[in-house]
PDB file of C-alpha atoms in Angstrom:
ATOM      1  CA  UNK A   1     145.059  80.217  77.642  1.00  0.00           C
ATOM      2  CA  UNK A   2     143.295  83.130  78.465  1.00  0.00           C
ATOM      3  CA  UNK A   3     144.557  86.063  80.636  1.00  0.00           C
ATOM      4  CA  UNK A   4     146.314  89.338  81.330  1.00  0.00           C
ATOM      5  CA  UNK A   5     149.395  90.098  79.890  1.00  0.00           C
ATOM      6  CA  UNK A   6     151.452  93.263  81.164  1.00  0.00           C
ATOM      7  CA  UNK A   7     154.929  94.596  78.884  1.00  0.00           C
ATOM      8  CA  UNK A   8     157.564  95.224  79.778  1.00  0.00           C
ATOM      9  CA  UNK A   9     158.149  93.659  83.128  1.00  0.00           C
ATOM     10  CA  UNK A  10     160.894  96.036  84.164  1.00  0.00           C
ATOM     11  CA  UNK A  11     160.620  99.706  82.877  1.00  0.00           C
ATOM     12  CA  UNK A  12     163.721 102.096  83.648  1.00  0.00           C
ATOM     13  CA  UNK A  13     162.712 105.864  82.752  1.00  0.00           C
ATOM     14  CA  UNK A  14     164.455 109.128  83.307  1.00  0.00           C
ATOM     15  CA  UNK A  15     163.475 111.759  85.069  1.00  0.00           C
ATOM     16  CA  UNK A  16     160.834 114.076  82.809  1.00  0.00           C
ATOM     17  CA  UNK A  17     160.059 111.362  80.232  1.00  0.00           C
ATOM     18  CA  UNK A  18     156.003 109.893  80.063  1.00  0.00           C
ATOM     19  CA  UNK A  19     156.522 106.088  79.653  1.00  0.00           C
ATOM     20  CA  UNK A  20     153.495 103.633  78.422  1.00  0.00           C
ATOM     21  CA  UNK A  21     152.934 100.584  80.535  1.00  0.00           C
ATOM     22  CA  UNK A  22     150.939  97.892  78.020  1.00  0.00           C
ATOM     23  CA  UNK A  23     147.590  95.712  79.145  1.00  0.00           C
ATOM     24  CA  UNK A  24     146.294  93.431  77.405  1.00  0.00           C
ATOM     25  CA  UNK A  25     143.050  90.625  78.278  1.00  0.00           C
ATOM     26  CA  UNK A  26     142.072  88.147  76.281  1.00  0.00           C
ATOM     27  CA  UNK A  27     139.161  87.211  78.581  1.00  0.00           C
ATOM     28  CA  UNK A  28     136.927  89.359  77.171  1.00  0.00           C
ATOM     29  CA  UNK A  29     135.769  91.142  80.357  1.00  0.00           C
ATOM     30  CA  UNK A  30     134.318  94.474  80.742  1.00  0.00           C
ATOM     31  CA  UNK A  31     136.173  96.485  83.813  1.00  0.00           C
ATOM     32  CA  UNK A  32     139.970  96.673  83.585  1.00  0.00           C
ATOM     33  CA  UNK A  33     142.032  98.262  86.640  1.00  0.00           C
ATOM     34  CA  UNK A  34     145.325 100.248  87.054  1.00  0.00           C
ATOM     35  CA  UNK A  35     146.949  99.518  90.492  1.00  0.00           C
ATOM     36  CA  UNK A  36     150.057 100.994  92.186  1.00  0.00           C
ATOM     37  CA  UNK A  37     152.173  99.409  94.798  1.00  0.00           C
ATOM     38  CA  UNK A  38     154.826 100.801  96.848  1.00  0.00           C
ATOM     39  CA  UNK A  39     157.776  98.191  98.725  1.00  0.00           C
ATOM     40  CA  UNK A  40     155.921  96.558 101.781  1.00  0.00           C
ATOM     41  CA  UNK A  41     152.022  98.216 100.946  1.00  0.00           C
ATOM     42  CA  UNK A  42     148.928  97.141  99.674  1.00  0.00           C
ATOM     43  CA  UNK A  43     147.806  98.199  96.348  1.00  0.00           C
ATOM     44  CA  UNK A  44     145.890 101.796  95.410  1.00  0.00           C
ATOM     45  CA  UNK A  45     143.859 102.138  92.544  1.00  0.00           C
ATOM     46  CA  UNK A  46     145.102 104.770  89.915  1.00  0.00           C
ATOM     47  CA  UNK A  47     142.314 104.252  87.036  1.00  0.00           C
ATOM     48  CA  UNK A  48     139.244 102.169  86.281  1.00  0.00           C
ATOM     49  CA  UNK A  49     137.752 101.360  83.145  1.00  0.00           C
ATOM     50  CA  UNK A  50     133.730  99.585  83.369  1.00  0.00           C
ATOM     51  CA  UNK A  51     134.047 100.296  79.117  1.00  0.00           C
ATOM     52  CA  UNK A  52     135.352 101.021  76.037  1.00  0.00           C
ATOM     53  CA  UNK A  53     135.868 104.876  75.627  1.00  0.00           C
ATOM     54  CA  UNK A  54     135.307 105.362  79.131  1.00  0.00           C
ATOM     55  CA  UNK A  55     137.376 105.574  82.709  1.00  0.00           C
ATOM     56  CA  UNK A  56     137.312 107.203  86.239  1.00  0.00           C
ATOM     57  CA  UNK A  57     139.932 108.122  88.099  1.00  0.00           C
ATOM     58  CA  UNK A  58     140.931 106.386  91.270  1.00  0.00           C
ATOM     59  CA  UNK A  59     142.659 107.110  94.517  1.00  0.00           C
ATOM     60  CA  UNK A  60     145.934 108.263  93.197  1.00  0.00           C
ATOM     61  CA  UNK A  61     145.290 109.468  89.373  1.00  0.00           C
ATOM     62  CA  UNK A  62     147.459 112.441  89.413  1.00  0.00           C
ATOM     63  CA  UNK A  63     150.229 112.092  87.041  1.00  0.00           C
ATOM     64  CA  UNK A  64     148.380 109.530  85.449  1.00  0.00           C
ATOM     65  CA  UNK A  65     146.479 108.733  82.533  1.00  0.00           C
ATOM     66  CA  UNK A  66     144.721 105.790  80.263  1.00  0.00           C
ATOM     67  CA  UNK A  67     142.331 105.239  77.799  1.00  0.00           C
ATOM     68  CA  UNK A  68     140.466 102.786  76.580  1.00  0.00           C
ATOM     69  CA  UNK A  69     139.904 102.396  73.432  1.00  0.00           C
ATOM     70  CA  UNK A  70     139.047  98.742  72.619  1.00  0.00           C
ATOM     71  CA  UNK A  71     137.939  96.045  75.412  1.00  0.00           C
ATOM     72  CA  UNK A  72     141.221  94.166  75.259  1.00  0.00           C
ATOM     73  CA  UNK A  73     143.641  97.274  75.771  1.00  0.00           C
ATOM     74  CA  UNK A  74     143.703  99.770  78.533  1.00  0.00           C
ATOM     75  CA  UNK A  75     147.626 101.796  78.634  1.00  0.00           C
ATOM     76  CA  UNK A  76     148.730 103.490  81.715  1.00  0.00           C
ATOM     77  CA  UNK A  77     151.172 106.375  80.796  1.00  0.00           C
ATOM     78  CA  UNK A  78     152.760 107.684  83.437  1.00  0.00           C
ATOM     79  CA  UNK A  79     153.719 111.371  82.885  1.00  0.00           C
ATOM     80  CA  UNK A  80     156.419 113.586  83.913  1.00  0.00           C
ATOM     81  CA  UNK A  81     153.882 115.563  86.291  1.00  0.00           C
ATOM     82  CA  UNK A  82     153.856 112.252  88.335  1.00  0.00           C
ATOM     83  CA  UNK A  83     156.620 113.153  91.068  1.00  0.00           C
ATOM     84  CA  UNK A  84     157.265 109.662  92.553  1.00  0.00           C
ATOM     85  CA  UNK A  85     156.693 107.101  89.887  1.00  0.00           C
ATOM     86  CA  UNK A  86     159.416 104.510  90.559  1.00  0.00           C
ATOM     87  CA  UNK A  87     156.603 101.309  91.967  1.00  0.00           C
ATOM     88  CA  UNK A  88     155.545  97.897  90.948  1.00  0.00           C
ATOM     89  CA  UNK A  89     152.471  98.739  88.740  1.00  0.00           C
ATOM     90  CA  UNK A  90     149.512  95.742  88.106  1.00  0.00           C
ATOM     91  CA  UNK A  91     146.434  95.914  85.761  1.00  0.00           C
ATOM     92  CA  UNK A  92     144.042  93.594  86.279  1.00  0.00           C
ATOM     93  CA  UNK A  93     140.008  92.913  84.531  1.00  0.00           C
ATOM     94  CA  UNK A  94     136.803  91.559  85.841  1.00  0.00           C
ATOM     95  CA  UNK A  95     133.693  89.983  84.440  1.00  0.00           C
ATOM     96  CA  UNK A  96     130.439  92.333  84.733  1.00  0.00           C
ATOM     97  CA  UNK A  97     129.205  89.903  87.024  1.00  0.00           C
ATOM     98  CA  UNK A  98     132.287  90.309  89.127  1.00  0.00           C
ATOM     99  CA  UNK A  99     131.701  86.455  91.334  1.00  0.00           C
ATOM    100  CA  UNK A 100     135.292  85.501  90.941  1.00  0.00           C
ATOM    101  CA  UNK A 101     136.804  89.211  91.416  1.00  0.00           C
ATOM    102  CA  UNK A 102     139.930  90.118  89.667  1.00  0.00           C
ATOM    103  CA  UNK A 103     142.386  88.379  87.207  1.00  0.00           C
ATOM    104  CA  UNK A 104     145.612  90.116  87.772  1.00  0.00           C
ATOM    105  CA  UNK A 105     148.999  90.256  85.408  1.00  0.00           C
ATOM    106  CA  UNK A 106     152.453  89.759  86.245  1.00  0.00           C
ATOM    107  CA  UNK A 107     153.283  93.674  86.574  1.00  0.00           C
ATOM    108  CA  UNK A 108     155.734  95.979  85.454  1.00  0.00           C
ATOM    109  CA  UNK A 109     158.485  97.283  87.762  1.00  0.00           C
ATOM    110  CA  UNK A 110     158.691 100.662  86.899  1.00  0.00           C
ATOM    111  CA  UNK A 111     162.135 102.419  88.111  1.00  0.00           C
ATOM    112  CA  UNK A 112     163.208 106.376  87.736  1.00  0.00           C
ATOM    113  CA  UNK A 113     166.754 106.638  86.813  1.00  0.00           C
TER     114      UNK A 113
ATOM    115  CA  UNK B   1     132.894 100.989 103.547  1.00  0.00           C
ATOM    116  CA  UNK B   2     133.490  97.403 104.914  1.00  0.00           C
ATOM    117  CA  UNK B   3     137.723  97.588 106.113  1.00  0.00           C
ATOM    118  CA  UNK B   4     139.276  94.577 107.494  1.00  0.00           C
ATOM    119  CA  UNK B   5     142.025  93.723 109.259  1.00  0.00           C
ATOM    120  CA  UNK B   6     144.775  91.037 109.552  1.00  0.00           C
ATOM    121  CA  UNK B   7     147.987  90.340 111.480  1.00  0.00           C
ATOM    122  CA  UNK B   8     151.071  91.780 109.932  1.00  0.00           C
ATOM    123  CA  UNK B   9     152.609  88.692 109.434  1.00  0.00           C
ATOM    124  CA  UNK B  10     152.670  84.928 110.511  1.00  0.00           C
ATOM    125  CA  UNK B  11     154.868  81.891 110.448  1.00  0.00           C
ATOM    126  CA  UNK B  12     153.697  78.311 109.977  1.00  0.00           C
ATOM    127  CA  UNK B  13     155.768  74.713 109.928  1.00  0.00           C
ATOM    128  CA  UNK B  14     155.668  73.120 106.608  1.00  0.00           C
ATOM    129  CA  UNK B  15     153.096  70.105 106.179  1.00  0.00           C
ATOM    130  CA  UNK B  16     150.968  72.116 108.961  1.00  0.00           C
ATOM    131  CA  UNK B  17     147.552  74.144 108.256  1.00  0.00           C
ATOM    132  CA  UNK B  18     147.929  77.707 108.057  1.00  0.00           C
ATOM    133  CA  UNK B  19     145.178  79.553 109.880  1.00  0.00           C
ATOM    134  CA  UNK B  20     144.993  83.455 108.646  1.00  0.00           C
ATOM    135  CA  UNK B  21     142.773  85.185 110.380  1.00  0.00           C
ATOM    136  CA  UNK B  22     140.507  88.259 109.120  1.00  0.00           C
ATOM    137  CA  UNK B  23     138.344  90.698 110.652  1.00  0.00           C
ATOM    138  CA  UNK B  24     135.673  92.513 109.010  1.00  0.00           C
ATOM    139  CA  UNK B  25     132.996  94.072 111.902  1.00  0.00           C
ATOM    140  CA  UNK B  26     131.599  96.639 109.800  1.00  0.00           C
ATOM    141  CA  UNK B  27     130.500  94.215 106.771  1.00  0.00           C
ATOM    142  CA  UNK B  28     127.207  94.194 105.166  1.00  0.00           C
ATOM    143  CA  UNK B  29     124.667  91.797 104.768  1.00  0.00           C
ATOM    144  CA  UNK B  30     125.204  91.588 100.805  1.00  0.00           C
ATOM    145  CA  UNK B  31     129.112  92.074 100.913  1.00  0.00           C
ATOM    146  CA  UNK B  32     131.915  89.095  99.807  1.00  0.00           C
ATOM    147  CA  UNK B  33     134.659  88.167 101.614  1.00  0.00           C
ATOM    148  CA  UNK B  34     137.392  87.604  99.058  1.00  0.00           C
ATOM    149  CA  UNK B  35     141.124  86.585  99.365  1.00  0.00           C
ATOM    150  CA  UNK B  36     144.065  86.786  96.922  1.00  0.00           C
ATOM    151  CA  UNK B  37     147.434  86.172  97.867  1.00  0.00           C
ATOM    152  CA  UNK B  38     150.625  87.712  95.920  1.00  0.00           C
ATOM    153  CA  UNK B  39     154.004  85.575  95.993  1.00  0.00           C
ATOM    154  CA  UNK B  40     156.807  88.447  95.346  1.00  0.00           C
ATOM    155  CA  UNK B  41     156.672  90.033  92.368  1.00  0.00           C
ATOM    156  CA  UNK B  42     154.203  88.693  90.960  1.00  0.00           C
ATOM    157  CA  UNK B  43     150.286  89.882  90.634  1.00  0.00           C
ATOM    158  CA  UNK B  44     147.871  88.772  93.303  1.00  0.00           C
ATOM    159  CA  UNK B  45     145.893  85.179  92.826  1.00  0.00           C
ATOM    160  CA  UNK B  46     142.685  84.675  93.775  1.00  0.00           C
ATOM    161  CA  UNK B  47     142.044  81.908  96.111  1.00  0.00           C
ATOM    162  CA  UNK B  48     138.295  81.773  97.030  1.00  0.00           C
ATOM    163  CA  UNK B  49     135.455  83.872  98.395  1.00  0.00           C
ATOM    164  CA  UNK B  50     132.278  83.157 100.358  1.00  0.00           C
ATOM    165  CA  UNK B  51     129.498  84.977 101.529  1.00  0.00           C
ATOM    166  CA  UNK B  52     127.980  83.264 104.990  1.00  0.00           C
ATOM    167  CA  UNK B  53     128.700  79.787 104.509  1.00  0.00           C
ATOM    168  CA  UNK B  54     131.856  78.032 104.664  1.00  0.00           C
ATOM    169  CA  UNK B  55     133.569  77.268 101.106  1.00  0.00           C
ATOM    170  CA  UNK B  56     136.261  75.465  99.970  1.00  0.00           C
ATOM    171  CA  UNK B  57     137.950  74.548  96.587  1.00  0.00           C
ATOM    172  CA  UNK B  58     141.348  72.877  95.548  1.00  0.00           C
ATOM    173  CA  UNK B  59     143.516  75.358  97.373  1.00  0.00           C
ATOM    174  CA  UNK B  60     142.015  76.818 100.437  1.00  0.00           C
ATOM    175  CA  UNK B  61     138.838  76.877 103.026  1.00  0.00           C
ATOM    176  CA  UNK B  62     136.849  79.423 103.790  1.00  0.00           C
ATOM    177  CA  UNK B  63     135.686  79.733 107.320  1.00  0.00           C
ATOM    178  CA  UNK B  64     133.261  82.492 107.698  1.00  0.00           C
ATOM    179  CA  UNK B  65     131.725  83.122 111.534  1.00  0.00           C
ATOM    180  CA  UNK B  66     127.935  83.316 112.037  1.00  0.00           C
ATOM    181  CA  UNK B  67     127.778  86.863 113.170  1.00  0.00           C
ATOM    182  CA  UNK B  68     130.259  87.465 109.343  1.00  0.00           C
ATOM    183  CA  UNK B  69     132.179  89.906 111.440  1.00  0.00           C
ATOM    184  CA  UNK B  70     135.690  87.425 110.544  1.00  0.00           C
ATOM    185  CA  UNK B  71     137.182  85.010 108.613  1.00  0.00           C
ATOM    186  CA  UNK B  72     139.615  82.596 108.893  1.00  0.00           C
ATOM    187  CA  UNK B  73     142.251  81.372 105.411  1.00  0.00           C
ATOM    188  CA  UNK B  74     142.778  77.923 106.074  1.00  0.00           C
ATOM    189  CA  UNK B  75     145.517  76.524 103.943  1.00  0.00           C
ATOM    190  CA  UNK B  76     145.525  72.792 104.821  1.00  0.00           C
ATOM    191  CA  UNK B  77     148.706  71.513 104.756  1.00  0.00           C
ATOM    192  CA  UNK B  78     151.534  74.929 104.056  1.00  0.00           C
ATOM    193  CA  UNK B  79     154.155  74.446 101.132  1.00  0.00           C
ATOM    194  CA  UNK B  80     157.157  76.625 101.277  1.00  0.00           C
ATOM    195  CA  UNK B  81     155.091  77.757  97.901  1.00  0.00           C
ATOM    196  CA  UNK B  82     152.885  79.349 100.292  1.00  0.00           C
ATOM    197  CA  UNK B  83     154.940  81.692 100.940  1.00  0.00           C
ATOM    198  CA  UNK B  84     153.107  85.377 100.061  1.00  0.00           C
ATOM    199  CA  UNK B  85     151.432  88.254 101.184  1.00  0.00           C
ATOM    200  CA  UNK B  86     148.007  87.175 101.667  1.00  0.00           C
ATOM    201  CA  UNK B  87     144.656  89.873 101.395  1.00  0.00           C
ATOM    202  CA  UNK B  88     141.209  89.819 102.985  1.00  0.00           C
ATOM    203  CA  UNK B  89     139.019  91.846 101.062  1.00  0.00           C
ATOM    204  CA  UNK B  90     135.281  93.005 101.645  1.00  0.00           C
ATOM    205  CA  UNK B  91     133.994  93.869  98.337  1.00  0.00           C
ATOM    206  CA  UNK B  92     131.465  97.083  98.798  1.00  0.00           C
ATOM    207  CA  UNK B  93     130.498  97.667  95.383  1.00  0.00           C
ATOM    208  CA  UNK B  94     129.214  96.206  92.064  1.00  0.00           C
ATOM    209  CA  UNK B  95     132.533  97.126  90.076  1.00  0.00           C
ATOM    210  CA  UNK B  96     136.169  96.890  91.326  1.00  0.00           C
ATOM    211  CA  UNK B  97     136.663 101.094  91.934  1.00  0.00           C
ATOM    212  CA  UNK B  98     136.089  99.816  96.189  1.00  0.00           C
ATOM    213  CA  UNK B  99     138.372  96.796  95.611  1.00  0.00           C
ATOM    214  CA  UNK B 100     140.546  97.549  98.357  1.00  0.00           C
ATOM    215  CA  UNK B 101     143.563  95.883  99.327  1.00  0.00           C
ATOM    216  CA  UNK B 102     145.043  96.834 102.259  1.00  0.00           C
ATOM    217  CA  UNK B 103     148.707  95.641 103.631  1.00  0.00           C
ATOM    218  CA  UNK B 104     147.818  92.103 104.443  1.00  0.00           C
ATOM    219  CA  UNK B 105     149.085  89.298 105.980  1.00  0.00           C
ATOM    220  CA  UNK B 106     152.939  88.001 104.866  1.00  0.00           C
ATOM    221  CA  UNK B 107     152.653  84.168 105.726  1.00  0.00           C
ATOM    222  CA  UNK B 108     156.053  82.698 106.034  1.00  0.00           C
ATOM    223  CA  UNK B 109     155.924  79.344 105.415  1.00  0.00           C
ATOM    224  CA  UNK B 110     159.703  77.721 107.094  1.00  0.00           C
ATOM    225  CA  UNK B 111     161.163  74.464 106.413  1.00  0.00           C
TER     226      UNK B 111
END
């Protein structure tokens, strides 16, 4: 079946390290999101990807960063300039046309230790 | 932009519809209302979207108001499955960078 498939699901890091959060789509869409969320908030866009080789940054890029290098991939490492990254982190893609809106994955739990 | 808002929360019997309510004043003539929901943990679902007139698939209906200035969610008959954190969403742009979701409504569904 197709879909979005985020690794790992729970993340522990220390404090100074960059970690890699993984994407993957196999629904061959276009766009592919990074989203944070905080305990009891909605979701705010790090990084958007329309694509391949290409990205903008979203509301909260800083200490973030992606790329994009084929249409099925798109990496969020999270850096040690990012001074709050313990969150629940979701990608998610959409289809050029964009009628159905976004396919989301499962999400990684991302914890500083 | 479009914003919306929704109730904080709500609380519906089991077996009864679940009306979630979702205002949107400022929309535009060509904007979608869309809504997801997100059970804990997990990443959101979409559930259905409309743009004037009322829709409805397998899982929810969409009742949109003439004037498009709010929504209602109707789930028809609430599972304790239904429990989640359900989003309203005015889409405002041809890509997903506006794809806003705010802090939703957390439907309790109780026993």
């Amino acid at each position: 079946d197709g879909g979005i498939t985020q690794s790992p699901k729970y993340l522990f890091r220390k404090e100074g390290q960059n970690v890699t959060l993984s994407c993957e789509q196999n629904l061959n869409h276009d766009a592919m999101y990074w989203y944070r969320q905080d305990p009891g908030q909605g979701l705010r866009l790090i990084y958007y990807s329309q694509i391949v080789n290409d990205f903008q940054k979203g509301d909260i890029a800083e200490g973030y960063s992606v790329s994009r290098e084929k249409k099925e991939s798109f990496p969020l490492t999270v850096t040690s300039a990012q001074k709050n990254p313990t969150a629940f982190y979701l990608c998610a893609s959409s289809t050029p046309e964009w009628r159905y809106g976004y396919t989301f994955g499962s999400g990684t739990r991302l914890t500083v230790v | 932009d479009a914003k919306t808002t929704q109730p904080p929360s709500m609380d519906c019997a089991e077996g009864r519809a679940a009306n979630l309510p979702c205002n949107h004043s400022t929309i535009s003539g060509n904007e979608y209302v869309y809504w997801y929901r997100q059970i804990h943990s997990q990443g959101p679902q979409y559930i259905i979207h409309g743009l004037k007139n009322n829709e409805t698939n397998e899982m929810a209906s969409l009742i949109i108001t003439e004037d498009r200035k709010s929504s209602t969610l109707i789930l028809p008959h609430a599972t304790l499955r239904d429990t989640a954190v359900y989003y309203c969403i005015v889409r405002v742009g041809n890509y997903g960078q506006n794809f806003v979701f705010g802090p939703g409504t957390r439907l309790s569904v109780l026993p």
